[in-house]
Coordinates of C-alpha atoms in Angstrom, one line a residue:
M1 CA 36.5 113.7 143.9
A2 CA 35.5 111.8 140.7
P3 CA 35.9 114.8 138.3
L4 CA 39.4 115.5 139.8
S5 CA 40.4 111.9 139.3
A6 CA 39.3 112.1 135.7
F7 CA 41.2 115.4 135.2
L8 CA 44.3 113.9 136.7
R9 CA 44.0 110.8 134.4
F10 CA 43.6 113.2 131.5
L11 CA 46.7 115.1 132.5
F12 CA 48.7 111.8 132.8
I13 CA 47.6 110.6 129.4
F14 CA 48.3 114.0 127.8
F15 CA 51.9 114.3 129.2
A16 CA 52.6 110.6 128.5
T17 CA 51.6 111.2 124.9
L18 CA 53.7 114.2 124.7
F19 CA 56.7 112.3 126.1
F20 CA 56.2 109.5 123.7
L21 CA 56.0 111.8 120.7
S22 CA 59.1 113.8 121.7
S23 CA 61.0 110.5 122.3
A24 CA 59.9 109.1 119.0
S25 CA 60.9 112.4 117.3
A26 CA 64.3 112.4 119.0
S27 CA 64.8 108.8 118.0
F28 CA 63.8 109.6 114.4
H29 CA 66.2 112.5 114.2
K30 CA 69.0 110.6 115.8
S31 CA 68.6 107.7 113.4
H32 CA 68.5 110.1 110.4
H33 CA 71.1 112.5 111.6
P34 CA 74.0 112.9 109.2
H35 CA 76.4 112.5 112.1
V36 CA 75.4 108.8 112.6
A37 CA 78.3 106.7 111.5
F38 CA 77.8 103.3 109.8
H39 CA 81.3 102.3 110.9
N40 CA 82.8 101.8 114.3
Y41 CA 85.8 104.1 113.8
R42 CA 86.8 103.6 117.4
D43 CA 87.1 99.9 117.0
A44 CA 89.1 100.4 113.7
L45 CA 91.4 102.9 115.6
T46 CA 92.1 100.3 118.3
K47 CA 92.9 97.7 115.7
S48 CA 95.0 100.0 113.5
I49 CA 97.4 100.6 116.4
L50 CA 97.3 97.0 117.6
F51 CA 98.7 96.0 114.2
F52 CA 102.1 97.5 115.1
E53 CA 102.6 94.9 117.9
G54 CA 102.4 92.2 115.3
Q55 CA 105.2 93.9 113.3
R56 CA 107.7 94.2 116.2
S57 CA 111.2 92.9 116.0
G58 CA 113.4 92.3 119.1
K59 CA 112.6 91.3 122.7
L60 CA 108.9 91.5 123.2
P61 CA 107.7 93.2 126.4
P62 CA 105.3 91.6 129.0
T63 CA 102.6 94.0 127.8
Q64 CA 102.7 92.4 124.3
R65 CA 99.0 91.8 123.2
V66 CA 99.6 90.0 119.9
K67 CA 100.4 86.6 121.4
W68 CA 101.2 84.7 118.2
R69 CA 104.4 86.7 117.9
G70 CA 107.6 85.9 119.8
D71 CA 111.1 87.3 120.2
S72 CA 113.1 87.7 117.0
G73 CA 116.2 89.4 115.6
L74 CA 117.9 89.4 119.1
S75 CA 121.5 89.5 117.6
D76 CA 120.7 92.2 115.0
G77 CA 123.8 94.4 114.5
S78 CA 126.2 92.1 116.2
N79 CA 128.2 91.4 113.1
L80 CA 129.2 95.1 113.1
H81 CA 129.4 95.3 116.9
V82 CA 126.4 97.6 117.2
D83 CA 123.0 97.1 118.9
L84 CA 120.3 97.1 116.3
V85 CA 117.8 95.0 118.2
G86 CA 114.2 96.2 118.0
G87 CA 112.2 98.3 115.5
Y88 CA 109.7 97.0 113.0
Y89 CA 109.5 94.7 110.1
D90 CA 108.0 96.9 107.4
A91 CA 105.6 94.5 105.8
G92 CA 105.2 90.7 105.4
D93 CA 108.9 89.9 105.3
N94 CA 111.6 89.8 108.0
V95 CA 113.8 92.7 106.9
K96 CA 114.1 96.0 108.8
F97 CA 114.2 98.8 106.2
G98 CA 115.1 102.1 107.8
F99 CA 113.6 104.4 105.1
P100 CA 109.9 103.2 105.4
M101 CA 110.3 102.7 109.2
A102 CA 111.3 106.3 109.7
F103 CA 108.3 107.5 107.5
T104 CA 106.0 105.3 109.5
T105 CA 107.3 106.9 112.7
T106 CA 106.8 110.4 111.3
M107 CA 103.3 109.7 110.3
L108 CA 102.3 108.0 113.6
S109 CA 103.8 111.0 115.4
W110 CA 101.9 113.5 113.1
S111 CA 98.7 111.5 113.8
V112 CA 99.2 111.9 117.6
I113 CA 100.3 115.6 117.3
E114 CA 97.1 116.5 115.4
F115 CA 94.6 114.1 116.8
G116 CA 96.1 112.5 120.0
G117 CA 93.9 114.7 122.1
L118 CA 90.9 112.9 120.8
M119 CA 92.3 109.3 121.2
K120 CA 91.4 108.9 124.9
G121 CA 92.5 105.3 125.9
E122 CA 94.3 104.7 122.6
L123 CA 96.7 107.5 123.1
A124 CA 99.0 105.5 125.4
N125 CA 99.0 102.6 122.8
A126 CA 99.9 105.1 120.0
R127 CA 102.7 106.5 122.0
E128 CA 104.0 102.9 122.7
A129 CA 103.9 102.2 118.9
I130 CA 106.0 105.4 118.3
R131 CA 108.5 104.7 121.1
W132 CA 109.1 101.1 119.7
A133 CA 110.3 102.8 116.5
T134 CA 112.2 105.8 118.1
D135 CA 114.1 103.5 120.5
Y136 CA 115.4 101.7 117.4
L137 CA 116.1 104.9 115.4
L138 CA 118.1 106.2 118.3
K139 CA 120.3 103.1 118.2
A140 CA 120.6 103.4 114.4
T141 CA 121.8 107.0 114.7
A142 CA 124.0 106.5 117.8
H143 CA 127.3 107.1 115.9
P144 CA 127.8 110.7 114.4
N145 CA 127.6 111.0 110.6
T146 CA 126.4 107.3 110.3
I147 CA 123.0 105.8 110.1
Y148 CA 122.4 102.1 110.0
V149 CA 119.6 101.9 107.4
Q150 CA 118.8 98.2 106.9
V151 CA 119.1 94.9 108.8
G152 CA 118.7 91.8 106.7
D153 CA 119.5 90.8 103.1
A154 CA 116.2 91.3 101.3
N155 CA 117.0 89.0 98.4
K156 CA 118.0 86.1 100.7
D157 CA 115.1 86.8 103.0
H158 CA 112.6 86.6 100.1
S159 CA 113.9 83.2 99.1
C160 CA 112.5 81.9 102.4
W161 CA 109.0 81.8 103.9
E162 CA 109.7 81.6 107.6
R163 CA 108.5 83.1 110.9
P164 CA 110.6 85.9 112.2
E165 CA 111.2 83.7 115.3
D166 CA 112.9 81.1 113.1
M167 CA 115.0 83.4 110.9
D168 CA 118.3 81.9 109.7
T169 CA 118.9 84.2 106.7
P170 CA 121.9 86.7 106.9
R171 CA 121.2 89.7 109.2
S172 CA 123.5 91.8 107.1
V173 CA 123.7 95.5 108.2
Y174 CA 123.9 98.4 105.8
K175 CA 124.8 102.0 106.6
I176 CA 125.2 105.4 105.1
D177 CA 128.1 107.8 106.0
P178 CA 130.0 110.6 104.4
K179 CA 131.5 108.3 101.8
N180 CA 128.1 106.7 100.9
P181 CA 125.6 109.5 101.7
G182 CA 121.8 109.1 102.0
S183 CA 120.1 112.5 102.4
D184 CA 116.7 110.9 101.8
V185 CA 116.8 108.3 104.6
A186 CA 118.7 110.7 106.8
G187 CA 116.2 113.5 106.2
E188 CA 113.3 111.2 106.9
T189 CA 115.0 109.9 110.1
A190 CA 115.5 113.5 111.2
A191 CA 111.8 114.2 110.5
A192 CA 110.8 111.1 112.5
L193 CA 112.9 112.0 115.5
A194 CA 111.8 115.7 115.4
A195 CA 108.1 114.8 115.1
A196 CA 108.3 112.2 117.9
S197 CA 110.0 114.7 120.2
L198 CA 106.8 116.7 120.1
V199 CA 104.8 113.6 121.0
F200 CA 106.8 113.1 124.2
R201 CA 107.4 116.7 125.1
R202 CA 105.0 116.8 128.1
T203 CA 104.9 113.1 129.1
D204 CA 108.7 112.4 129.0
P205 CA 110.6 115.7 128.6
S206 CA 114.1 114.1 128.8
Y207 CA 113.3 111.6 126.1
S208 CA 111.8 114.4 124.0
K209 CA 115.0 116.4 124.3
L210 CA 117.1 113.4 123.4
L211 CA 115.0 112.9 120.2
R212 CA 115.1 116.6 119.3
N213 CA 118.9 116.9 119.7
R214 CA 119.5 113.7 117.7
A215 CA 117.2 115.0 115.0
I216 CA 119.3 118.2 114.8
G217 CA 122.5 116.2 114.3
V218 CA 121.0 113.8 111.8
F219 CA 119.5 116.6 109.7
A220 CA 122.9 118.4 109.6
F221 CA 124.4 115.1 108.3
A222 CA 121.7 114.8 105.7
D223 CA 122.2 118.3 104.4
K224 CA 126.0 118.4 104.5
F225 CA 126.6 115.0 102.7
R226 CA 124.1 115.0 99.9
G227 CA 123.1 112.1 97.8
A228 CA 120.5 109.3 97.4
Y229 CA 121.1 106.3 99.6
S230 CA 120.1 103.9 96.7
N231 CA 123.1 105.1 94.8
G232 CA 125.6 103.4 97.1
L233 CA 123.3 100.7 98.4
K234 CA 121.4 99.9 95.2
A235 CA 122.1 96.2 95.2
F236 CA 120.6 95.9 98.7
V237 CA 117.7 98.5 98.9
C238 CA 116.4 98.3 95.3
P239 CA 113.9 97.5 94.0
F240 CA 112.4 97.3 97.5
Y241 CA 112.8 100.9 98.8
C242 CA 114.7 102.7 96.1
S243 CA 114.7 106.4 96.4
Y244 CA 112.9 107.2 93.2
S245 CA 111.9 110.8 94.0
G246 CA 115.5 111.9 95.0
Y247 CA 116.4 113.3 98.4
Q248 CA 115.3 117.0 98.0
D249 CA 111.8 116.3 99.3
E250 CA 113.3 114.7 102.5
L251 CA 115.5 117.8 103.1
L252 CA 112.5 120.1 102.9
W253 CA 110.3 117.7 105.0
G254 CA 113.1 117.3 107.6
A255 CA 113.6 121.1 107.9
A256 CA 109.8 121.6 108.2
W257 CA 109.7 119.2 111.1
L258 CA 112.7 120.7 112.8
L259 CA 111.2 124.1 112.5
K260 CA 108.1 122.8 114.2
A261 CA 110.0 120.9 116.9
T262 CA 112.7 123.5 117.7
K263 CA 111.1 126.8 116.7
N264 CA 114.6 127.8 115.7
P265 CA 114.6 130.5 113.0
T266 CA 117.6 128.7 111.4
Y267 CA 115.2 126.2 109.8
L268 CA 112.8 128.9 108.6
N269 CA 115.8 130.6 106.9
Y270 CA 116.8 127.3 105.4
I271 CA 113.3 126.7 104.0
Q272 CA 113.1 130.2 102.6
A273 CA 116.6 129.9 101.0
N274 CA 116.2 126.3 99.7
G275 CA 112.5 125.7 99.3
Q276 CA 112.4 126.2 95.5
T277 CA 115.5 124.2 94.7
L278 CA 114.2 121.4 97.0
G279 CA 111.0 121.2 94.9
A280 CA 108.4 123.2 97.0
D281 CA 106.3 124.0 94.0
E282 CA 106.6 120.8 92.0
T283 CA 103.4 119.2 90.9
D284 CA 104.1 115.7 92.1
N285 CA 100.9 114.8 93.9
T286 CA 101.8 111.4 95.5
F287 CA 102.5 111.3 99.2
G288 CA 104.2 108.2 100.7
W289 CA 107.4 106.7 102.0
D290 CA 109.3 107.9 99.0
N291 CA 108.0 111.4 98.2
K292 CA 107.3 113.9 100.9
H293 CA 106.8 117.1 98.9
V294 CA 103.0 117.2 99.5
G295 CA 103.4 116.5 103.2
A296 CA 105.9 119.3 103.6
R297 CA 103.5 121.7 101.8
I298 CA 100.6 120.8 104.1
L299 CA 102.8 121.0 107.2
L300 CA 104.4 124.4 106.2
S301 CA 101.0 125.8 105.3
K302 CA 100.0 125.4 109.0
A303 CA 102.9 127.7 109.9
F304 CA 101.4 130.3 107.6
L305 CA 97.7 129.6 108.4
V306 CA 97.8 129.0 112.1
Q307 CA 101.0 130.6 113.3
N308 CA 100.9 133.5 110.9
M309 CA 104.4 133.0 109.5
K310 CA 103.8 135.4 106.5
S311 CA 107.0 134.3 104.7
L312 CA 105.5 130.8 104.2
H313 CA 102.5 132.2 102.3
D314 CA 103.3 130.4 99.1
Y315 CA 102.9 127.0 100.8
K316 CA 99.1 127.6 101.2
G317 CA 99.0 127.9 97.4
H318 CA 101.2 124.8 96.9
A319 CA 98.9 122.9 99.3
D320 CA 95.8 124.1 97.6
N321 CA 97.1 122.9 94.2
Y322 CA 97.5 119.5 95.7
I323 CA 94.0 119.5 97.2
C324 CA 92.5 120.7 93.9
S325 CA 94.2 117.7 92.1
L326 CA 92.1 115.3 94.3
I327 CA 88.6 116.6 93.9
P328 CA 86.6 113.8 92.3
G329 CA 84.7 114.7 89.1
A330 CA 86.1 118.3 89.0
S331 CA 87.6 119.6 85.8
F332 CA 90.9 120.4 87.6
S333 CA 91.2 116.9 89.2
Q334 CA 94.2 114.9 88.3
T335 CA 93.4 111.8 90.4
Q336 CA 92.0 108.5 89.2
Y337 CA 89.3 106.8 91.1
T338 CA 87.9 103.2 90.8
P339 CA 84.2 102.8 89.7
G340 CA 83.5 102.2 93.4
G341 CA 85.1 105.5 94.4
L342 CA 88.5 104.5 95.7
L343 CA 91.5 106.8 95.0
Y344 CA 93.8 104.9 92.8
K345 CA 97.5 105.8 92.3
M346 CA 99.2 102.5 91.4
S347 CA 98.7 98.7 91.4
D348 CA 101.3 98.0 94.1
S349 CA 100.0 98.7 97.7
N350 CA 97.6 101.4 96.5
M351 CA 96.0 101.6 99.9
Q352 CA 99.0 103.4 101.3
Y353 CA 98.1 106.4 99.1
V354 CA 94.5 106.2 100.3
T355 CA 95.5 106.3 103.9
S356 CA 98.1 109.0 103.5
T357 CA 95.8 111.2 101.3
S358 CA 92.9 110.9 103.8
F359 CA 95.2 112.0 106.6
L360 CA 96.3 115.1 104.7
L361 CA 92.7 116.0 103.8
V362 CA 91.5 115.9 107.4
T363 CA 94.6 117.6 108.7
Y364 CA 94.5 120.4 106.1
A365 CA 90.8 120.8 106.8
K366 CA 91.7 121.4 110.5
Y367 CA 94.2 124.1 109.6
L368 CA 91.8 125.8 107.2
T369 CA 89.1 125.8 109.9
S370 CA 91.4 127.3 112.4
A371 CA 92.3 130.1 110.0
H372 CA 88.8 130.5 108.6
K373 CA 90.1 129.8 105.1
V374 CA 89.0 127.7 102.1
V375 CA 90.7 126.1 99.1
T376 CA 90.4 127.9 95.8
C377 CA 90.5 125.8 92.6
G378 CA 90.2 128.1 89.7
G379 CA 86.8 129.7 90.1
T380 CA 85.6 127.0 92.5
T381 CA 85.7 127.2 96.3
I382 CA 86.3 124.0 98.3
N383 CA 85.5 124.3 102.0
P384 CA 87.0 122.1 104.8
K385 CA 83.7 120.2 105.1
R386 CA 84.2 118.9 101.6
L387 CA 87.8 117.8 102.3
R388 CA 86.5 115.8 105.3
A389 CA 83.8 114.2 103.3
I390 CA 86.3 113.0 100.7
A391 CA 88.5 111.6 103.4
K392 CA 85.5 109.9 105.1
K393 CA 84.4 108.3 101.8
Q394 CA 87.9 106.8 101.3
V395 CA 88.1 105.4 104.9
D396 CA 84.5 104.0 104.6
Y397 CA 85.5 102.3 101.3
L398 CA 88.5 100.8 103.1
L399 CA 86.3 99.6 106.0
G400 CA 83.7 97.9 103.7
D401 CA 81.6 100.4 101.7
N402 CA 82.8 99.0 98.4
P403 CA 81.4 96.8 95.6
L404 CA 82.8 93.6 97.2
K405 CA 81.5 94.6 100.7
I406 CA 84.9 93.5 102.1
S407 CA 86.9 95.3 104.8
Y408 CA 90.5 95.8 103.8
M409 CA 91.4 96.0 107.5
V410 CA 92.0 92.5 108.8
G411 CA 89.8 91.7 111.8
Y412 CA 87.4 94.6 111.2
G413 CA 83.8 93.8 110.1
G414 CA 82.3 90.5 109.1
R415 CA 84.3 89.9 105.9
F416 CA 88.0 90.7 105.5
P417 CA 91.1 89.2 103.8
Q418 CA 91.9 85.7 105.0
R419 CA 95.2 85.0 103.2
I420 CA 97.4 88.1 103.6
H421 CA 101.0 88.0 102.3
H422 CA 102.6 87.9 105.7
R423 CA 105.1 85.2 106.9
G424 CA 104.3 85.4 110.6
A425 CA 100.5 85.4 110.1
S426 CA 100.5 82.6 107.6
L427 CA 102.5 80.1 109.6
P428 CA 101.5 78.5 112.9
S429 CA 102.8 80.3 116.0
K430 CA 105.6 78.8 118.1
A431 CA 103.0 78.0 120.8
V432 CA 101.1 75.8 118.3
H433 CA 104.2 74.5 116.4
P434 CA 107.2 74.8 118.7
S435 CA 109.7 73.1 116.3
K436 CA 111.5 75.2 113.6
I437 CA 109.9 75.6 110.2
Q438 CA 112.8 75.5 107.8
C439 CA 113.4 78.3 105.2
T440 CA 111.7 76.7 102.2
A441 CA 109.2 74.5 104.1
G442 CA 107.0 77.5 104.7
F443 CA 106.3 77.9 101.0
R444 CA 103.8 75.0 101.1
M445 CA 101.7 77.2 103.4
M446 CA 102.3 80.3 101.3
K447 CA 100.9 78.5 98.2
S448 CA 97.9 77.0 100.0
Q449 CA 94.4 78.2 99.9
A450 CA 93.9 77.8 103.6
P451 CA 93.2 80.9 105.7
N452 CA 96.1 82.3 107.7
P453 CA 96.2 80.6 111.1
N454 CA 97.0 83.9 112.8
V455 CA 94.6 86.8 112.3
H456 CA 96.8 89.9 112.0
V457 CA 94.3 92.2 113.6
G458 CA 94.4 95.8 112.2
A459 CA 96.6 95.0 109.1
I460 CA 95.5 97.0 106.1
V461 CA 96.3 95.2 102.8
G462 CA 97.3 96.7 99.4
G463 CA 93.7 96.7 98.4
P464 CA 91.7 96.2 95.2
D465 CA 92.7 96.8 91.6
L466 CA 91.5 99.6 89.4
H467 CA 88.2 97.7 88.8
D468 CA 87.5 97.2 92.6
Q469 CA 88.5 93.5 92.4
F470 CA 90.4 91.7 95.1
P471 CA 91.4 88.0 94.7
D472 CA 92.6 87.5 98.4
Q473 CA 95.6 85.4 97.3
R474 CA 98.6 85.1 99.6
S475 CA 101.0 85.1 96.7
D476 CA 99.7 88.4 95.4
Y477 CA 101.9 90.8 97.4
E478 CA 100.7 93.9 95.5
Q479 CA 97.2 93.5 96.8
S480 CA 97.5 91.3 99.8
E481 CA 100.5 92.5 101.7
P482 CA 100.1 94.9 104.7
S483 CA 102.7 97.5 105.8
T484 CA 103.4 99.8 108.7
Y485 CA 103.3 102.9 106.4
M486 CA 99.8 101.8 105.2
N487 CA 98.5 101.9 108.8
A488 CA 100.4 104.9 110.3
P489 CA 98.5 107.8 108.6
L490 CA 95.1 106.1 109.1
V491 CA 95.6 106.2 112.9
G492 CA 95.1 110.0 112.9
T493 CA 92.2 109.9 110.5
L494 CA 90.3 107.3 112.5
A495 CA 90.8 109.2 115.7
Y496 CA 89.3 112.3 114.0
L497 CA 86.3 110.3 112.6
A498 CA 85.7 108.4 115.9
H499 CA 85.6 111.7 117.8
S500 CA 83.5 113.6 115.3
F501 CA 80.9 110.8 115.3
G502 CA 80.7 110.7 119.1
Q503 CA 82.5 107.3 119.5
L504 CA 85.4 108.7 121.6

């Protein structure tokens, strides 16, 4: 029996050694695998959506997770006998601007349309964030040929530093109608309603139909009564959300979303007939709340690439031109980057262009992959993998891979901005300080160096300057203010990254 025992012992040691070596090899490959992420994109996704709850206006629901916020703006619209309670404060102030709110809604919806299937538990939260906006937009468009586009006098609001819950500045209401048209804000509102109708198509068909039908009427109004809303409302909407790029881009963008939501050939005919005059092939390469040309090109290129709408062939070329303008270090690139590698468009809230561009990159990469196509830049071929890598690098910079090693998303990572330019976050909550903080009394906190008492989890700030520097000063709204349209495009990109790195 002794030789057999020795043999069995030998077999045991042999197989144990093999197991150890294979485990070590697997562990080595796992730790050196290019698909290992250095960021928790899932955590960032959760926080990017949670941010919207801190921006809510109106009567907060029992499910409200951001507890330092309370009810606010409960009589909004009453001076014109309309119900305009709800919606979002766009940034760090207490005004409801319809133009950026509609763009935020469109981008949140597009994020869910493209990447909602990857969001798992966060999908319900993303839908809630969209619905908080669309419920308000339905109120704002309840009267035919009229859109209520702003609640609050921005100049008077900015002369106070107070919590939304304490507001005592005028809640003036501003609208567009046939006498004072606003094809830009109306076109964007139509896009938002149409995009959101796709989000709710399966989970709430009747709500989806209501959104789609309202989008059709709002777009018809936008197209029939043409003009920029900042012409008639200049004193109230400028310089905050002036329509600098005109309204043509919103008409093309709105028609593109209605084509997607309704599949009605009327919108395809509209795009074919008006695309050129609405700027389809312009070389403006900035995508944000004001200029939608690039977004329309990417969206319409899907109709060609994935749905084989041959008549939209040109939009693939238009989209490629935009992508080529972004490639770092390439001779055909037209985009500036900081020494640390961040895409840099302008000093004021630059991070909005980082998040919107990253979303377009991963989304266009998805379309190209489906169609087995690439981007051609002169004699250079750019594949979808390269687009995703550029987007990932931008998101990683935002989350902390930058010269200062700071996350520009509040509450994510070990180091993030402490003094964001945000009234509600910078003043003690009602639970801590129940008595009213008067209009100008809050400026003492605004000017202090103390960290904000409320951590506005998920808020993305304007970001660093051209030299990768960030002072973290509350008074510096260009670099330290968050906004809904900064977060909205990032939701989709983070869902994609979290899924592709096995975190969802």
